[in-house]
PDB file of C-alpha atoms in Angstrom:
ATOM      1  CA  UNK A   1     103.720 106.718 169.838  1.00  0.00           C
ATOM      2  CA  UNK A   2     105.898 106.479 166.709  1.00  0.00           C
ATOM      3  CA  UNK A   3     107.495 109.573 165.043  1.00  0.00           C
ATOM      4  CA  UNK A   4     106.484 109.942 161.413  1.00  0.00           C
ATOM      5  CA  UNK A   5     109.860 111.018 159.464  1.00  0.00           C
ATOM      6  CA  UNK A   6     107.527 112.839 157.061  1.00  0.00           C
ATOM      7  CA  UNK A   7     106.442 115.246 159.806  1.00  0.00           C
ATOM      8  CA  UNK A   8     108.819 118.440 160.036  1.00  0.00           C
ATOM      9  CA  UNK A   9     108.628 121.288 162.499  1.00  0.00           C
ATOM     10  CA  UNK A  10     106.143 122.994 160.273  1.00  0.00           C
ATOM     11  CA  UNK A  11     103.892 119.882 159.589  1.00  0.00           C
ATOM     12  CA  UNK A  12     103.890 117.046 157.057  1.00  0.00           C
ATOM     13  CA  UNK A  13     107.033 117.119 154.496  1.00  0.00           C
ATOM     14  CA  UNK A  14     105.538 116.698 150.921  1.00  0.00           C
ATOM     15  CA  UNK A  15     106.895 114.040 148.732  1.00  0.00           C
ATOM     16  CA  UNK A  16     109.529 114.930 146.240  1.00  0.00           C
ATOM     17  CA  UNK A  17     107.290 113.770 143.353  1.00  0.00           C
ATOM     18  CA  UNK A  18     104.731 116.652 144.246  1.00  0.00           C
ATOM     19  CA  UNK A  19     104.592 119.942 142.379  1.00  0.00           C
ATOM     20  CA  UNK A  20     107.627 122.338 142.671  1.00  0.00           C
ATOM     21  CA  UNK A  21     108.639 123.308 146.274  1.00  0.00           C
ATOM     22  CA  UNK A  22     107.813 126.861 147.417  1.00  0.00           C
ATOM     23  CA  UNK A  23     111.283 126.510 149.121  1.00  0.00           C
ATOM     24  CA  UNK A  24     113.540 124.941 146.428  1.00  0.00           C
ATOM     25  CA  UNK A  25     116.888 123.596 147.516  1.00  0.00           C
ATOM     26  CA  UNK A  26     118.552 125.334 144.787  1.00  0.00           C
ATOM     27  CA  UNK A  27     117.564 128.584 146.546  1.00  0.00           C
ATOM     28  CA  UNK A  28     118.910 127.763 149.996  1.00  0.00           C
ATOM     29  CA  UNK A  29     121.597 129.351 151.695  1.00  0.00           C
ATOM     30  CA  UNK A  30     123.417 129.236 155.105  1.00  0.00           C
ATOM     31  CA  UNK A  31     124.598 132.605 156.610  1.00  0.00           C
ATOM     32  CA  UNK A  32     126.715 132.888 159.333  1.00  0.00           C
ATOM     33  CA  UNK A  33     127.273 136.514 160.981  1.00  0.00           C
ATOM     34  CA  UNK A  34     130.549 137.512 162.653  1.00  0.00           C
ATOM     35  CA  UNK A  35     130.687 138.433 166.318  1.00  0.00           C
ATOM     36  CA  UNK A  36     130.885 142.083 165.493  1.00  0.00           C
ATOM     37  CA  UNK A  37     127.593 142.146 163.620  1.00  0.00           C
ATOM     38  CA  UNK A  38     125.053 144.522 165.534  1.00  0.00           C
ATOM     39  CA  UNK A  39     121.348 143.661 165.658  1.00  0.00           C
ATOM     40  CA  UNK A  40     120.498 146.712 163.184  1.00  0.00           C
ATOM     41  CA  UNK A  41     122.991 145.275 160.699  1.00  0.00           C
ATOM     42  CA  UNK A  42     124.709 148.723 160.446  1.00  0.00           C
ATOM     43  CA  UNK A  43     127.867 146.618 160.855  1.00  0.00           C
ATOM     44  CA  UNK A  44     127.827 143.138 159.427  1.00  0.00           C
ATOM     45  CA  UNK A  45     130.416 140.656 158.507  1.00  0.00           C
ATOM     46  CA  UNK A  46     130.414 136.933 158.225  1.00  0.00           C
ATOM     47  CA  UNK A  47     130.115 134.159 155.549  1.00  0.00           C
ATOM     48  CA  UNK A  48     127.526 132.595 153.339  1.00  0.00           C
ATOM     49  CA  UNK A  49     127.226 129.102 151.699  1.00  0.00           C
ATOM     50  CA  UNK A  50     124.903 128.057 148.753  1.00  0.00           C
ATOM     51  CA  UNK A  51     123.917 124.784 149.675  1.00  0.00           C
ATOM     52  CA  UNK A  52     123.328 123.145 146.322  1.00  0.00           C
ATOM     53  CA  UNK A  53     126.871 124.002 144.866  1.00  0.00           C
ATOM     54  CA  UNK A  54     128.748 124.593 147.997  1.00  0.00           C
ATOM     55  CA  UNK A  55     129.788 127.985 146.658  1.00  0.00           C
ATOM     56  CA  UNK A  56     131.142 129.868 149.652  1.00  0.00           C
ATOM     57  CA  UNK A  57     131.903 133.599 150.220  1.00  0.00           C
ATOM     58  CA  UNK A  58     132.871 135.897 153.114  1.00  0.00           C
ATOM     59  CA  UNK A  59     131.052 139.409 153.240  1.00  0.00           C
ATOM     60  CA  UNK A  60     132.017 142.463 155.064  1.00  0.00           C
ATOM     61  CA  UNK A  61     128.447 144.535 154.671  1.00  0.00           C
ATOM     62  CA  UNK A  62     125.003 143.724 154.186  1.00  0.00           C
ATOM     63  CA  UNK A  63     125.515 145.011 150.725  1.00  0.00           C
ATOM     64  CA  UNK A  64     128.078 142.527 149.912  1.00  0.00           C
ATOM     65  CA  UNK A  65     125.841 139.888 151.324  1.00  0.00           C
ATOM     66  CA  UNK A  66     122.862 140.772 149.378  1.00  0.00           C
ATOM     67  CA  UNK A  67     125.092 141.340 146.114  1.00  0.00           C
ATOM     68  CA  UNK A  68     126.341 137.815 146.436  1.00  0.00           C
ATOM     69  CA  UNK A  69     122.918 136.236 147.056  1.00  0.00           C
ATOM     70  CA  UNK A  70     121.577 137.972 143.998  1.00  0.00           C
ATOM     71  CA  UNK A  71     124.334 136.934 141.898  1.00  0.00           C
ATOM     72  CA  UNK A  72     123.585 133.224 143.098  1.00  0.00           C
ATOM     73  CA  UNK A  73     119.782 133.505 142.745  1.00  0.00           C
ATOM     74  CA  UNK A  74     120.374 134.758 139.052  1.00  0.00           C
ATOM     75  CA  UNK A  75     122.759 132.138 138.306  1.00  0.00           C
ATOM     76  CA  UNK A  76     120.033 129.505 139.582  1.00  0.00           C
ATOM     77  CA  UNK A  77     117.330 131.029 137.599  1.00  0.00           C
ATOM     78  CA  UNK A  78     119.391 130.881 134.706  1.00  0.00           C
ATOM     79  CA  UNK A  79     120.231 127.431 135.107  1.00  0.00           C
ATOM     80  CA  UNK A  80     116.590 126.488 135.204  1.00  0.00           C
ATOM     81  CA  UNK A  81     115.784 128.478 132.114  1.00  0.00           C
ATOM     82  CA  UNK A  82     118.410 126.506 130.196  1.00  0.00           C
ATOM     83  CA  UNK A  83     117.199 123.130 131.338  1.00  0.00           C
TER      84      UNK A  83
END
C-alpha cells in the first residue's frame, strides 16, 4: 500500500489553493522550554522562534513568552491588513 503524501497525522492535507488555512504558517511558533521549567509553569524559561520570519527570543517567564507571542501576532495581523 502506497503512502499518499497529502495524508497527514490528522487526515488529508488540503491543497494550498483552498480557502485560508485554519492554522496559518504566519502564526506558527516553535517553543522550547528549559530544563528547570515546571509542569505548572510557575517557573518557565526557554526560547521561542517565529517560523515565518525566523525571529527568535529567549524568555524567563510565562509572561515574557506570552508578551512576545502577542507582539508577533499583532505584527502578523498588521502585515495582513496592509496587504
